[in-house]
Amino acid sequence: MKAKHILVLAALCSLASASVGVCMNTAGLFYNPIAEDLSVSVGSVSLTVTILTVASSFSGLLVPRIMKENTVFWIVACGMVLMSGGALIMSFAESVFLLYAGSILKGFGSGLVNFILITAISNNWFYKSHGLITSVILSFSGIPGVILSPLIRSMILTYGWRTANTGVAVLLALLCLPFLLFRVTIRPEKQGLKPYGYEEFIAEKEKGNIRVISSADENFSFHTPLFALTSTYMILVCLAAALPNHLPAYAESISMAGISGIILSMTLAGNIVSKLIFGIIVDRSGARNAIFLCAALSLSAMTVLILHPSELIVLIASFIANFTAANSATGVTMIVSDMFGEKNYSTAYPVISFIGSYAMAFSSAAMGFMYDLTGSYTVIFACIMAIQAAVIIVTMTSYSFRKKELV
């Protein structure tokens, strides 16, 4: 791997850290402090993530239309300003309405630089070990939470949530800078380079060891059972993906407030590890088996969280519960690629991501209000169990349908 490939990889990892890792995955630490300070419900505060996600989905739809070699720098620069500015506005909020306004800006900025842009570039730059490299990049959406959650939690307790949120605004800007400083291009050919592993990829393709889906490329349509199945998969995994932001509040609800900061770190560690495992399995036996494993592990962890026998067991279960993150990030990119092929990836993925964003937006708010109504997370965990079972069924159906279509 040449030095430029390494710099591009680092820049994409940093961008994933900003757009998802910091922008979304540390939001749960602020729910209770903001709710108490502004005298509002947890559900009202968790609605900020709903708004952020919806705004992100709209700007994400724009990315394929505006992303060109001469615009990608400015897209990321704009995303950086919007995310940092939105976080800064939220620091001065005296009501939920200013929180919501800041969330709109943060979300719009996040959508410009998140997985749609990141995976489009990584698909062009990295051919060899594509599953693992994609997983490494997307795993950085969880790394900031693991490293920074205890620090942010400590800042909230020591200096207040406003100061901590200002720190988040600065961090978002810093994490976007590598992409801008390294002048990352959409395609390596623009810089006189070949994708990483290009020669090996072409050799394996000529031997017939690499299957490239192309039979339905010319007949791609959004109005097909295959697109409906893939969209259903996206909805399900995004419904489940909203859970980690609520786990710190869950710890407090069961009188384990002392581990609320650690529990988010554990879920985000699960985010990282699951994506790395997912990538390894994809390269060896395909995305379908990786999806099955992550869904099954997350389902089993819900039972443990319902019982919450001890702090240690809860921490371990929280780690395993977020294996669903691999399915909602790397899993989506892989299943879209498998279902629609390289040619239509850029057409299908943004729309499917848009659909999933609404599912996550609904789920985040619904979980907050479900807790407000019941005073417990038991019903929420039971719903996640049903969702993971459905993920397995839909994935089996999708691959079976695609196999028949290719015959």
mmCIF file of C-alpha atoms in Angstrom:
data_model
loop_
_atom_site.group_PDB
_atom_site.id
_atom_site.type_symbol
_atom_site.label_atom_id
_atom_site.label_comp_id
_atom_site.label_asym_id
_atom_site.label_seq_id
_atom_site.Cartn_x
_atom_site.Cartn_y
_atom_site.Cartn_z
ATOM 1 C CA MET A 1 0.000 0.000 0.000
ATOM 2 C CA LYS A 2 1.490 3.337 -1.087
ATOM 3 C CA ALA A 3 1.807 6.316 1.257
ATOM 4 C CA LYS A 4 -1.086 8.120 -0.450
ATOM 5 C CA HIS A 5 -3.384 5.131 0.067
ATOM 6 C CA ILE A 6 -2.527 5.203 3.763
ATOM 7 C CA LEU A 7 -3.244 8.943 3.978
ATOM 8 C CA VAL A 8 -6.589 8.482 2.221
ATOM 9 C CA LEU A 9 -7.449 5.631 4.582
ATOM 10 C CA ALA A 10 -6.553 7.801 7.590
ATOM 11 C CA ALA A 11 -8.589 10.732 6.266
ATOM 12 C CA LEU A 12 -11.665 8.555 5.679
ATOM 13 C CA CYS A 13 -11.328 7.048 9.171
ATOM 14 C CA SER A 14 -11.137 10.544 10.642
ATOM 15 C CA LEU A 15 -14.182 11.652 8.654
ATOM 16 C CA ALA A 16 -16.172 8.653 9.922
ATOM 17 C CA SER A 17 -15.112 9.586 13.451
ATOM 18 C CA ALA A 18 -16.465 13.100 13.018
ATOM 19 C CA SER A 19 -19.676 12.538 11.065
ATOM 20 C CA VAL A 20 -20.962 9.585 13.091
ATOM 21 C CA GLY A 21 -18.623 8.829 15.987
ATOM 22 C CA VAL A 22 -18.713 12.267 17.601
ATOM 23 C CA CYS A 23 -21.726 13.859 15.947
ATOM 24 C CA MET A 24 -24.142 11.045 16.804
ATOM 25 C CA ASN A 25 -22.609 8.360 19.001
ATOM 26 C CA THR A 26 -21.778 10.579 21.979
ATOM 27 C CA ALA A 27 -25.176 12.273 22.031
ATOM 28 C CA GLY A 28 -26.557 9.893 24.658
ATOM 29 C CA LEU A 29 -24.201 11.343 27.291
ATOM 30 C CA PHE A 30 -26.069 14.654 27.098
ATOM 31 C CA TYR A 31 -29.656 13.386 27.369
ATOM 32 C CA ASN A 32 -30.114 13.433 31.142
ATOM 33 C CA PRO A 33 -27.942 16.513 31.922
ATOM 34 C CA ILE A 34 -29.784 18.637 29.347
ATOM 35 C CA ALA A 35 -33.187 17.322 30.378
ATOM 36 C CA GLU A 36 -32.508 18.179 34.023
ATOM 37 C CA ASP A 37 -31.046 21.605 33.266
ATOM 38 C CA LEU A 38 -33.856 22.678 30.932
ATOM 39 C CA SER A 39 -36.576 20.875 32.951
ATOM 40 C CA VAL A 40 -37.819 18.834 29.991
ATOM 41 C CA SER A 41 -38.310 15.128 29.371
ATOM 42 C CA VAL A 42 -35.615 12.755 28.142
ATOM 43 C CA GLY A 43 -37.813 12.072 25.125
ATOM 44 C CA SER A 44 -37.765 15.756 24.187
ATOM 45 C CA VAL A 45 -33.972 15.837 24.332
ATOM 46 C CA SER A 46 -33.537 12.558 22.439
ATOM 47 C CA LEU A 47 -35.590 14.176 19.678
ATOM 48 C CA THR A 48 -32.419 16.146 18.846
ATOM 49 C CA VAL A 49 -30.919 12.959 17.404
ATOM 50 C CA THR A 50 -34.129 12.347 15.464
ATOM 51 C CA ILE A 51 -33.897 15.815 13.918
ATOM 52 C CA LEU A 52 -30.175 15.415 13.305
ATOM 53 C CA THR A 53 -30.749 12.102 11.528
ATOM 54 C CA VAL A 54 -33.558 13.438 9.333
ATOM 55 C CA ALA A 55 -31.464 16.465 8.319
ATOM 56 C CA SER A 56 -28.550 14.131 7.578
ATOM 57 C CA SER A 57 -30.708 11.967 5.338
ATOM 58 C CA PHE A 58 -31.753 14.930 3.202
ATOM 59 C CA SER A 59 -28.241 16.252 2.665
ATOM 60 C CA GLY A 60 -27.034 12.688 2.002
ATOM 61 C CA LEU A 61 -29.330 12.503 -1.030
ATOM 62 C CA LEU A 62 -27.530 15.509 -2.486
ATOM 63 C CA VAL A 63 -24.060 13.981 -2.245
ATOM 64 C CA PRO A 64 -24.152 11.739 -5.389
ATOM 65 C CA ARG A 65 -25.456 14.667 -7.422
ATOM 66 C CA ILE A 66 -22.879 17.231 -6.309
ATOM 67 C CA MET A 67 -19.828 15.057 -5.588
ATOM 68 C CA LYS A 68 -17.222 15.642 -8.284
ATOM 69 C CA GLU A 69 -13.447 15.930 -8.203
ATOM 70 C CA ASN A 70 -13.625 19.725 -8.117
ATOM 71 C CA THR A 71 -16.337 19.870 -5.435
ATOM 72 C CA VAL A 72 -15.437 17.142 -2.917
ATOM 73 C CA PHE A 73 -13.074 19.456 -0.987
ATOM 74 C CA TRP A 74 -15.795 22.080 -0.574
ATOM 75 C CA ILE A 75 -18.423 19.498 0.360
ATOM 76 C CA VAL A 76 -16.284 18.336 3.292
ATOM 77 C CA ALA A 77 -15.370 21.918 4.257
ATOM 78 C CA CYS A 78 -19.052 22.861 4.319
ATOM 79 C CA GLY A 79 -19.903 19.761 6.341
ATOM 80 C CA MET A 80 -17.216 20.649 8.882
ATOM 81 C CA VAL A 81 -18.531 24.210 9.356
ATOM 82 C CA LEU A 82 -22.138 23.071 9.693
ATOM 83 C CA MET A 83 -21.393 20.296 12.217
ATOM 84 C CA SER A 84 -19.175 22.481 14.403
ATOM 85 C CA GLY A 85 -21.496 25.471 14.127
ATOM 86 C CA GLY A 86 -24.529 23.404 15.033
ATOM 87 C CA ALA A 87 -22.810 21.975 18.102
ATOM 88 C CA LEU A 88 -21.751 25.460 19.179
ATOM 89 C CA ILE A 89 -25.311 26.774 18.860
ATOM 90 C CA MET A 90 -26.560 23.919 21.026
ATOM 91 C CA SER A 91 -24.100 24.947 23.750
ATOM 92 C CA PHE A 92 -25.996 28.224 24.217
ATOM 93 C CA ALA A 93 -29.494 26.726 24.147
ATOM 94 C CA GLU A 94 -31.923 27.855 26.825
ATOM 95 C CA SER A 95 -34.802 25.888 25.329
ATOM 96 C CA VAL A 96 -35.274 22.746 23.284
ATOM 97 C CA PHE A 97 -36.027 24.815 20.193
ATOM 98 C CA LEU A 98 -32.461 26.125 19.947
ATOM 99 C CA LEU A 99 -31.258 22.567 20.534
ATOM 100 C CA TYR A 100 -33.366 21.480 17.590
ATOM 101 C CA ALA A 101 -32.013 24.311 15.397
ATOM 102 C CA GLY A 102 -28.429 23.303 16.182
ATOM 103 C CA SER A 103 -29.324 19.680 15.451
ATOM 104 C CA ILE A 104 -30.563 20.611 11.984
ATOM 105 C CA LEU A 105 -27.207 22.210 11.151
ATOM 106 C CA LYS A 106 -25.225 19.332 12.656
ATOM 107 C CA GLY A 107 -27.316 16.805 10.783
ATOM 108 C CA PHE A 108 -27.063 18.550 7.439
ATOM 109 C CA GLY A 109 -23.294 18.771 7.834
ATOM 110 C CA SER A 110 -23.031 15.136 8.895
ATOM 111 C CA GLY A 111 -25.011 13.974 5.872
ATOM 112 C CA LEU A 112 -22.567 15.709 3.541
ATOM 113 C CA VAL A 113 -19.550 13.833 4.894
ATOM 114 C CA ASN A 114 -20.849 10.571 6.318
ATOM 115 C CA PHE A 115 -20.970 7.029 4.928
ATOM 116 C CA ILE A 116 -22.352 7.932 1.482
ATOM 117 C CA LEU A 117 -19.310 10.043 0.600
ATOM 118 C CA ILE A 118 -16.899 7.854 2.574
ATOM 119 C CA THR A 119 -17.893 4.538 0.982
ATOM 120 C CA ALA A 120 -18.073 6.030 -2.509
ATOM 121 C CA ILE A 121 -14.437 7.112 -2.186
ATOM 122 C CA SER A 122 -13.222 3.941 -0.450
ATOM 123 C CA ASN A 123 -14.827 1.766 -3.141
ATOM 124 C CA ASN A 124 -12.654 3.538 -5.713
ATOM 125 C CA TRP A 125 -9.414 3.550 -3.710
ATOM 126 C CA PHE A 126 -9.352 0.025 -2.216
ATOM 127 C CA TYR A 127 -9.941 -3.246 -4.094
ATOM 128 C CA LYS A 128 -7.865 -5.746 -2.090
ATOM 129 C CA SER A 129 -9.373 -6.856 1.265
ATOM 130 C CA HIS A 130 -12.267 -4.545 0.504
ATOM 131 C CA GLY A 131 -14.521 -5.943 3.216
ATOM 132 C CA LEU A 132 -11.904 -5.535 5.935
ATOM 133 C CA ILE A 133 -10.805 -2.059 4.831
ATOM 134 C CA THR A 134 -14.402 -0.849 4.654
ATOM 135 C CA SER A 135 -14.985 -2.262 8.123
ATOM 136 C CA VAL A 136 -11.863 -0.555 9.467
ATOM 137 C CA ILE A 137 -13.008 2.804 8.094
ATOM 138 C CA LEU A 138 -16.552 2.471 9.380
ATOM 139 C CA SER A 139 -15.353 1.159 12.747
ATOM 140 C CA PHE A 140 -13.989 4.624 13.385
ATOM 141 C CA SER A 141 -17.576 5.742 13.833
ATOM 142 C CA GLY A 142 -17.306 4.019 17.224
ATOM 143 C CA ILE A 143 -13.715 4.739 18.250
ATOM 144 C CA PRO A 144 -14.316 8.351 19.426
ATOM 145 C CA GLY A 145 -17.036 7.113 21.736
ATOM 146 C CA VAL A 146 -14.770 4.487 23.292
ATOM 147 C CA ILE A 147 -11.913 6.901 23.867
ATOM 148 C CA LEU A 148 -13.817 10.097 24.555
ATOM 149 C CA SER A 149 -17.028 9.020 26.324
ATOM 150 C CA PRO A 150 -15.449 8.905 29.810
ATOM 151 C CA LEU A 151 -13.711 12.229 29.134
ATOM 152 C CA ILE A 152 -16.889 13.916 27.883
ATOM 153 C CA ARG A 153 -18.819 12.467 30.804
ATOM 154 C CA SER A 154 -16.211 13.859 33.177
ATOM 155 C CA MET A 155 -16.388 17.272 31.483
ATOM 156 C CA ILE A 156 -20.167 17.288 31.817
ATOM 157 C CA LEU A 157 -19.950 16.513 35.546
ATOM 158 C CA THR A 158 -17.115 19.009 36.186
ATOM 159 C CA TYR A 159 -17.855 21.923 33.856
ATOM 160 C CA GLY A 160 -21.436 21.312 32.718
ATOM 161 C CA TRP A 161 -22.962 20.062 29.501
ATOM 162 C CA ARG A 162 -22.575 23.422 27.726
ATOM 163 C CA THR A 163 -18.784 23.491 28.021
ATOM 164 C CA ALA A 164 -18.597 19.829 27.061
ATOM 165 C CA ASN A 165 -20.697 20.507 23.958
ATOM 166 C CA THR A 166 -18.367 23.351 22.977
ATOM 167 C CA GLY A 167 -15.511 20.848 23.193
ATOM 168 C CA VAL A 168 -17.461 18.580 20.844
ATOM 169 C CA ALA A 169 -17.739 21.457 18.337
ATOM 170 C CA VAL A 170 -13.947 21.910 18.327
ATOM 171 C CA LEU A 171 -13.353 18.179 18.003
ATOM 172 C CA LEU A 172 -15.663 17.903 14.990
ATOM 173 C CA ALA A 173 -13.616 20.519 13.148
ATOM 174 C CA LEU A 174 -10.291 18.881 14.003
ATOM 175 C CA LEU A 175 -11.426 15.475 12.760
ATOM 176 C CA CYS A 176 -12.472 16.860 9.369
ATOM 177 C CA LEU A 177 -9.142 18.597 8.776
ATOM 178 C CA PRO A 178 -7.096 15.545 7.581
ATOM 179 C CA PHE A 179 -9.389 15.059 4.582
ATOM 180 C CA LEU A 180 -8.918 18.708 3.615
ATOM 181 C CA LEU A 181 -5.174 18.815 4.312
ATOM 182 C CA PHE A 182 -4.458 15.593 2.398
ATOM 183 C CA ARG A 183 -6.508 16.800 -0.583
ATOM 184 C CA VAL A 184 -8.304 13.474 -0.993
ATOM 185 C CA THR A 185 -9.732 12.827 -4.465
ATOM 186 C CA ILE A 186 -12.662 10.642 -5.427
ATOM 187 C CA ARG A 187 -10.550 8.364 -7.610
ATOM 188 C CA PRO A 188 -6.853 7.486 -7.278
ATOM 189 C CA GLU A 189 -6.372 7.899 -11.035
ATOM 190 C CA LYS A 190 -6.739 11.645 -10.495
ATOM 191 C CA GLN A 191 -3.398 11.490 -8.668
ATOM 192 C CA GLY A 192 -1.752 9.058 -11.093
ATOM 193 C CA LEU A 193 -2.369 6.005 -8.877
ATOM 194 C CA LYS A 194 -4.203 2.686 -9.135
ATOM 195 C CA PRO A 195 -6.601 1.414 -6.481
ATOM 196 C CA TYR A 196 -4.929 -0.629 -3.736
ATOM 197 C CA GLY A 197 -4.838 -4.271 -4.825
ATOM 198 C CA TYR A 198 -5.791 -3.445 -8.418
ATOM 199 C CA GLU A 199 -3.474 -6.012 -10.033
ATOM 200 C CA GLU A 200 -4.567 -8.813 -7.678
ATOM 201 C CA PHE A 201 -8.225 -7.906 -8.197
ATOM 202 C CA ILE A 202 -7.965 -8.029 -11.997
ATOM 203 C CA ALA A 203 -6.051 -11.327 -11.880
ATOM 204 C CA GLU A 204 -8.645 -12.971 -9.636
ATOM 205 C CA LYS A 205 -11.474 -11.575 -11.736
ATOM 206 C CA GLU A 206 -9.974 -13.062 -14.911
ATOM 207 C CA LYS A 207 -9.712 -16.432 -13.159
ATOM 208 C CA GLY A 208 -13.408 -16.244 -12.296
ATOM 209 C CA ASN A 209 -12.738 -16.153 -8.551
ATOM 210 C CA ILE A 210 -14.504 -12.822 -8.143
ATOM 211 C CA ARG A 211 -18.182 -12.574 -9.021
ATOM 212 C CA VAL A 212 -19.250 -9.173 -10.287
ATOM 213 C CA ILE A 213 -23.016 -8.746 -10.335
ATOM 214 C CA SER A 214 -23.992 -7.230 -13.645
ATOM 215 C CA SER A 215 -26.926 -9.164 -15.092
ATOM 216 C CA ALA A 216 -29.562 -6.758 -13.812
ATOM 217 C CA ASP A 217 -27.538 -3.550 -14.029
ATOM 218 C CA GLU A 218 -29.298 -2.228 -17.107
ATOM 219 C CA ASN A 219 -32.750 -2.982 -15.667
ATOM 220 C CA PHE A 220 -32.271 -1.407 -12.249
ATOM 221 C CA SER A 221 -35.451 -0.008 -10.741
ATOM 222 C CA PHE A 222 -36.583 1.180 -7.337
ATOM 223 C CA HIS A 223 -39.906 -0.588 -7.935
ATOM 224 C CA THR A 224 -38.719 -4.178 -7.499
ATOM 225 C CA PRO A 225 -39.056 -6.794 -4.757
ATOM 226 C CA LEU A 226 -35.271 -6.836 -4.390
ATOM 227 C CA PHE A 227 -35.117 -3.113 -3.644
ATOM 228 C CA ALA A 228 -38.033 -3.494 -1.218
ATOM 229 C CA LEU A 229 -36.229 -6.316 0.614
ATOM 230 C CA THR A 230 -32.973 -4.368 0.828
ATOM 231 C CA SER A 231 -34.835 -1.303 2.086
ATOM 232 C CA THR A 232 -36.590 -3.441 4.688
ATOM 233 C CA TYR A 233 -33.207 -4.716 5.856
ATOM 234 C CA MET A 234 -32.022 -1.120 6.170
ATOM 235 C CA ILE A 235 -35.093 -0.099 8.154
ATOM 236 C CA LEU A 236 -34.678 -2.976 10.587
ATOM 237 C CA VAL A 237 -30.973 -2.486 11.292
ATOM 238 C CA CYS A 238 -31.447 1.273 11.677
ATOM 239 C CA LEU A 239 -34.291 0.764 14.145
ATOM 240 C CA ALA A 240 -31.885 -1.301 16.243
ATOM 241 C CA ALA A 241 -28.948 1.079 15.737
ATOM 242 C CA ALA A 242 -30.572 3.820 17.857
ATOM 243 C CA LEU A 243 -30.234 1.726 21.032
ATOM 244 C CA PRO A 244 -26.635 2.565 22.144
ATOM 245 C CA ASN A 245 -27.433 6.252 22.714
ATOM 246 C CA HIS A 246 -29.987 5.179 25.322
ATOM 247 C CA LEU A 247 -27.811 2.736 27.245
ATOM 248 C CA PRO A 248 -26.232 5.349 29.569
ATOM 249 C CA ALA A 249 -29.763 6.366 30.598
ATOM 250 C CA TYR A 250 -30.639 2.670 30.926
ATOM 251 C CA ALA A 251 -27.756 2.223 33.394
ATOM 252 C CA GLU A 252 -29.077 5.092 35.494
ATOM 253 C CA SER A 253 -32.599 3.667 35.376
ATOM 254 C CA ILE A 254 -31.409 0.421 37.023
ATOM 255 C CA SER A 255 -29.358 2.225 39.704
ATOM 256 C CA MET A 256 -26.031 1.718 37.906
ATOM 257 C CA ALA A 257 -25.290 5.406 37.255
ATOM 258 C CA GLY A 258 -21.638 4.801 38.110
ATOM 259 C CA ILE A 259 -21.119 2.838 34.885
ATOM 260 C CA SER A 260 -23.156 5.091 32.563
ATOM 261 C CA GLY A 261 -20.018 6.548 30.963
ATOM 262 C CA ILE A 262 -18.321 3.159 30.774
ATOM 263 C CA ILE A 263 -21.388 1.480 29.313
ATOM 264 C CA LEU A 264 -21.357 3.784 26.287
ATOM 265 C CA SER A 265 -17.661 3.029 25.835
ATOM 266 C CA MET A 266 -18.484 -0.683 25.896
ATOM 267 C CA THR A 267 -21.230 -0.360 23.295
ATOM 268 C CA LEU A 268 -18.930 1.635 21.047
ATOM 269 C CA ALA A 269 -16.162 -0.924 21.574
ATOM 270 C CA GLY A 270 -18.688 -3.463 20.335
ATOM 271 C CA ASN A 271 -19.257 -1.155 17.377
ATOM 272 C CA ILE A 272 -15.551 -1.309 16.487
ATOM 273 C CA VAL A 273 -14.892 -4.990 17.133
ATOM 274 C CA SER A 274 -18.054 -6.134 15.369
ATOM 275 C CA LYS A 275 -17.129 -4.237 12.199
ATOM 276 C CA LEU A 276 -13.634 -5.701 12.141
ATOM 277 C CA ILE A 277 -15.011 -9.223 12.636
ATOM 278 C CA PHE A 278 -17.656 -8.493 10.004
ATOM 279 C CA GLY A 279 -15.001 -7.444 7.469
ATOM 280 C CA ILE A 280 -12.932 -10.577 8.048
ATOM 281 C CA ILE A 281 -15.985 -12.817 7.609
ATOM 282 C CA VAL A 282 -17.048 -10.952 4.446
ATOM 283 C CA ASP A 283 -13.665 -11.507 2.793
ATOM 284 C CA ARG A 284 -13.719 -15.215 3.721
ATOM 285 C CA SER A 285 -17.337 -16.346 3.431
ATOM 286 C CA GLY A 286 -19.517 -13.430 2.363
ATOM 287 C CA ALA A 287 -21.708 -10.733 3.881
ATOM 288 C CA ARG A 288 -24.695 -12.994 4.512
ATOM 289 C CA ASN A 289 -22.912 -15.064 7.168
ATOM 290 C CA ALA A 290 -21.515 -11.934 8.813
ATOM 291 C CA ILE A 291 -24.995 -10.411 9.049
ATOM 292 C CA PHE A 292 -26.413 -13.590 10.598
ATOM 293 C CA LEU A 293 -23.720 -13.679 13.301
ATOM 294 C CA CYS A 294 -24.064 -10.033 14.324
ATOM 295 C CA ALA A 295 -27.863 -10.163 14.445
ATOM 296 C CA ALA A 296 -27.878 -13.353 16.525
ATOM 297 C CA LEU A 297 -25.362 -12.012 19.055
ATOM 298 C CA SER A 298 -27.261 -8.755 19.468
ATOM 299 C CA LEU A 299 -30.520 -10.642 19.965
ATOM 300 C CA SER A 300 -29.025 -12.798 22.718
ATOM 301 C CA ALA A 301 -27.573 -9.756 24.498
ATOM 302 C CA MET A 302 -31.034 -8.226 24.881
ATOM 303 C CA THR A 303 -32.084 -11.046 27.191
ATOM 304 C CA VAL A 304 -29.151 -10.337 29.481
ATOM 305 C CA LEU A 305 -29.898 -6.609 29.574
ATOM 306 C CA ILE A 306 -33.480 -7.325 30.562
ATOM 307 C CA LEU A 307 -32.248 -9.406 33.516
ATOM 308 C CA HIS A 308 -29.277 -7.044 34.379
ATOM 309 C CA PRO A 309 -27.843 -9.407 37.025
ATOM 310 C CA SER A 310 -24.687 -7.366 37.769
ATOM 311 C CA GLU A 311 -22.687 -4.382 36.543
ATOM 312 C CA LEU A 312 -20.034 -6.587 34.919
ATOM 313 C CA ILE A 313 -22.601 -8.686 33.056
ATOM 314 C CA VAL A 314 -24.435 -5.550 31.917
ATOM 315 C CA LEU A 315 -21.190 -4.113 30.548
ATOM 316 C CA ILE A 316 -20.409 -7.325 28.644
ATOM 317 C CA ALA A 317 -23.957 -7.524 27.291
ATOM 318 C CA SER A 318 -23.780 -3.876 26.194
ATOM 319 C CA PHE A 319 -20.614 -4.677 24.268
ATOM 320 C CA ILE A 320 -22.274 -7.608 22.474
ATOM 321 C CA ALA A 321 -25.568 -5.760 21.973
ATOM 322 C CA ASN A 322 -23.912 -3.257 19.679
ATOM 323 C CA PHE A 323 -22.730 -5.903 17.232
ATOM 324 C CA THR A 324 -25.812 -4.687 15.393
ATOM 325 C CA ALA A 325 -23.706 -1.641 14.438
ATOM 326 C CA ALA A 326 -21.811 -3.775 11.937
ATOM 327 C CA ASN A 327 -25.079 -4.650 10.209
ATOM 328 C CA SER A 328 -26.251 -1.025 10.049
ATOM 329 C CA ALA A 329 -22.939 0.260 8.669
ATOM 330 C CA THR A 330 -20.695 -2.239 6.891
ATOM 331 C CA GLY A 331 -23.572 -4.672 6.398
ATOM 332 C CA VAL A 332 -25.606 -2.131 4.466
ATOM 333 C CA THR A 333 -22.753 -1.242 2.111
ATOM 334 C CA MET A 334 -22.079 -4.929 1.440
ATOM 335 C CA ILE A 335 -25.668 -6.031 0.928
ATOM 336 C CA VAL A 336 -26.356 -3.099 -1.418
ATOM 337 C CA SER A 337 -23.239 -4.006 -3.394
ATOM 338 C CA ASP A 338 -24.235 -7.677 -3.497
ATOM 339 C CA MET A 339 -27.814 -6.937 -4.528
ATOM 340 C CA PHE A 340 -27.264 -4.215 -7.131
ATOM 341 C CA GLY A 341 -23.638 -4.417 -8.253
ATOM 342 C CA GLU A 342 -20.925 -1.781 -8.528
ATOM 343 C CA LYS A 343 -22.615 0.102 -11.344
ATOM 344 C CA ASN A 344 -25.786 0.907 -9.404
ATOM 345 C CA TYR A 345 -24.269 1.194 -5.936
ATOM 346 C CA SER A 346 -24.178 5.004 -6.091
ATOM 347 C CA THR A 347 -27.811 5.059 -7.220
ATOM 348 C CA ALA A 348 -29.249 2.612 -4.699
ATOM 349 C CA TYR A 349 -27.193 3.322 -1.568
ATOM 350 C CA PRO A 350 -28.151 6.996 -0.971
ATOM 351 C CA VAL A 351 -31.867 6.230 -1.295
ATOM 352 C CA ILE A 352 -31.642 3.193 0.973
ATOM 353 C CA SER A 353 -29.593 5.252 3.431
ATOM 354 C CA PHE A 354 -32.287 7.953 3.314
ATOM 355 C CA ILE A 355 -34.952 5.388 4.171
ATOM 356 C CA GLY A 356 -32.833 4.024 6.997
ATOM 357 C CA SER A 357 -32.246 7.494 8.408
ATOM 358 C CA TYR A 358 -35.971 7.936 8.919
ATOM 359 C CA ALA A 359 -36.123 4.585 10.672
ATOM 360 C CA MET A 360 -33.308 5.593 13.014
ATOM 361 C CA ALA A 361 -34.860 9.005 13.564
ATOM 362 C CA PHE A 362 -38.166 7.422 14.527
ATOM 363 C CA SER A 363 -36.496 4.791 16.686
ATOM 364 C CA SER A 364 -34.385 7.231 18.701
ATOM 365 C CA ALA A 365 -37.373 9.354 19.670
ATOM 366 C CA ALA A 366 -39.648 6.330 20.165
ATOM 367 C CA MET A 367 -37.243 4.755 22.633
ATOM 368 C CA GLY A 368 -37.095 7.945 24.664
ATOM 369 C CA PHE A 369 -40.865 8.287 24.827
ATOM 370 C CA MET A 370 -41.339 4.552 25.484
ATOM 371 C CA TYR A 371 -39.127 4.917 28.527
ATOM 372 C CA ASP A 372 -41.007 8.042 29.647
ATOM 373 C CA LEU A 373 -44.270 6.083 29.457
ATOM 374 C CA THR A 374 -43.141 2.810 31.058
ATOM 375 C CA GLY A 375 -40.226 3.858 33.257
ATOM 376 C CA SER A 376 -38.336 0.808 31.991
ATOM 377 C CA TYR A 377 -36.275 -0.359 29.022
ATOM 378 C CA THR A 378 -37.673 -3.908 29.081
ATOM 379 C CA VAL A 379 -40.212 -3.310 26.316
ATOM 380 C CA ILE A 380 -37.541 -1.595 24.215
ATOM 381 C CA PHE A 381 -35.173 -4.557 24.534
ATOM 382 C CA ALA A 382 -37.972 -6.973 23.639
ATOM 383 C CA CYS A 383 -38.650 -4.970 20.472
ATOM 384 C CA ILE A 384 -34.952 -5.119 19.532
ATOM 385 C CA MET A 385 -35.035 -8.915 19.914
ATOM 386 C CA ALA A 386 -37.924 -9.132 17.446
ATOM 387 C CA ILE A 387 -36.137 -6.783 15.054
ATOM 388 C CA GLN A 388 -32.941 -8.879 15.032
ATOM 389 C CA ALA A 389 -34.932 -12.015 14.289
ATOM 390 C CA ALA A 390 -36.541 -10.174 11.373
ATOM 391 C CA VAL A 391 -33.095 -9.078 10.103
ATOM 392 C CA ILE A 392 -32.046 -12.713 9.762
ATOM 393 C CA ILE A 393 -35.232 -13.640 7.887
ATOM 394 C CA VAL A 394 -35.063 -10.676 5.491
ATOM 395 C CA THR A 395 -31.374 -11.288 4.758
ATOM 396 C CA MET A 396 -32.028 -14.950 3.924
ATOM 397 C CA THR A 397 -34.891 -13.942 1.637
ATOM 398 C CA SER A 398 -32.863 -11.217 -0.106
ATOM 399 C CA TYR A 399 -29.939 -13.482 -0.990
ATOM 400 C CA SER A 400 -32.258 -16.279 -2.041
ATOM 401 C CA PHE A 401 -34.164 -13.883 -4.307
ATOM 402 C CA ARG A 402 -30.952 -12.476 -5.798
ATOM 403 C CA LYS A 403 -29.618 -15.972 -6.490
ATOM 404 C CA LYS A 404 -32.775 -16.876 -8.417
ATOM 405 C CA GLU A 405 -32.626 -13.597 -10.325
ATOM 406 C CA LEU A 406 -29.073 -14.310 -11.472
ATOM 407 C CA VAL A 407 -29.916 -17.820 -12.759
#
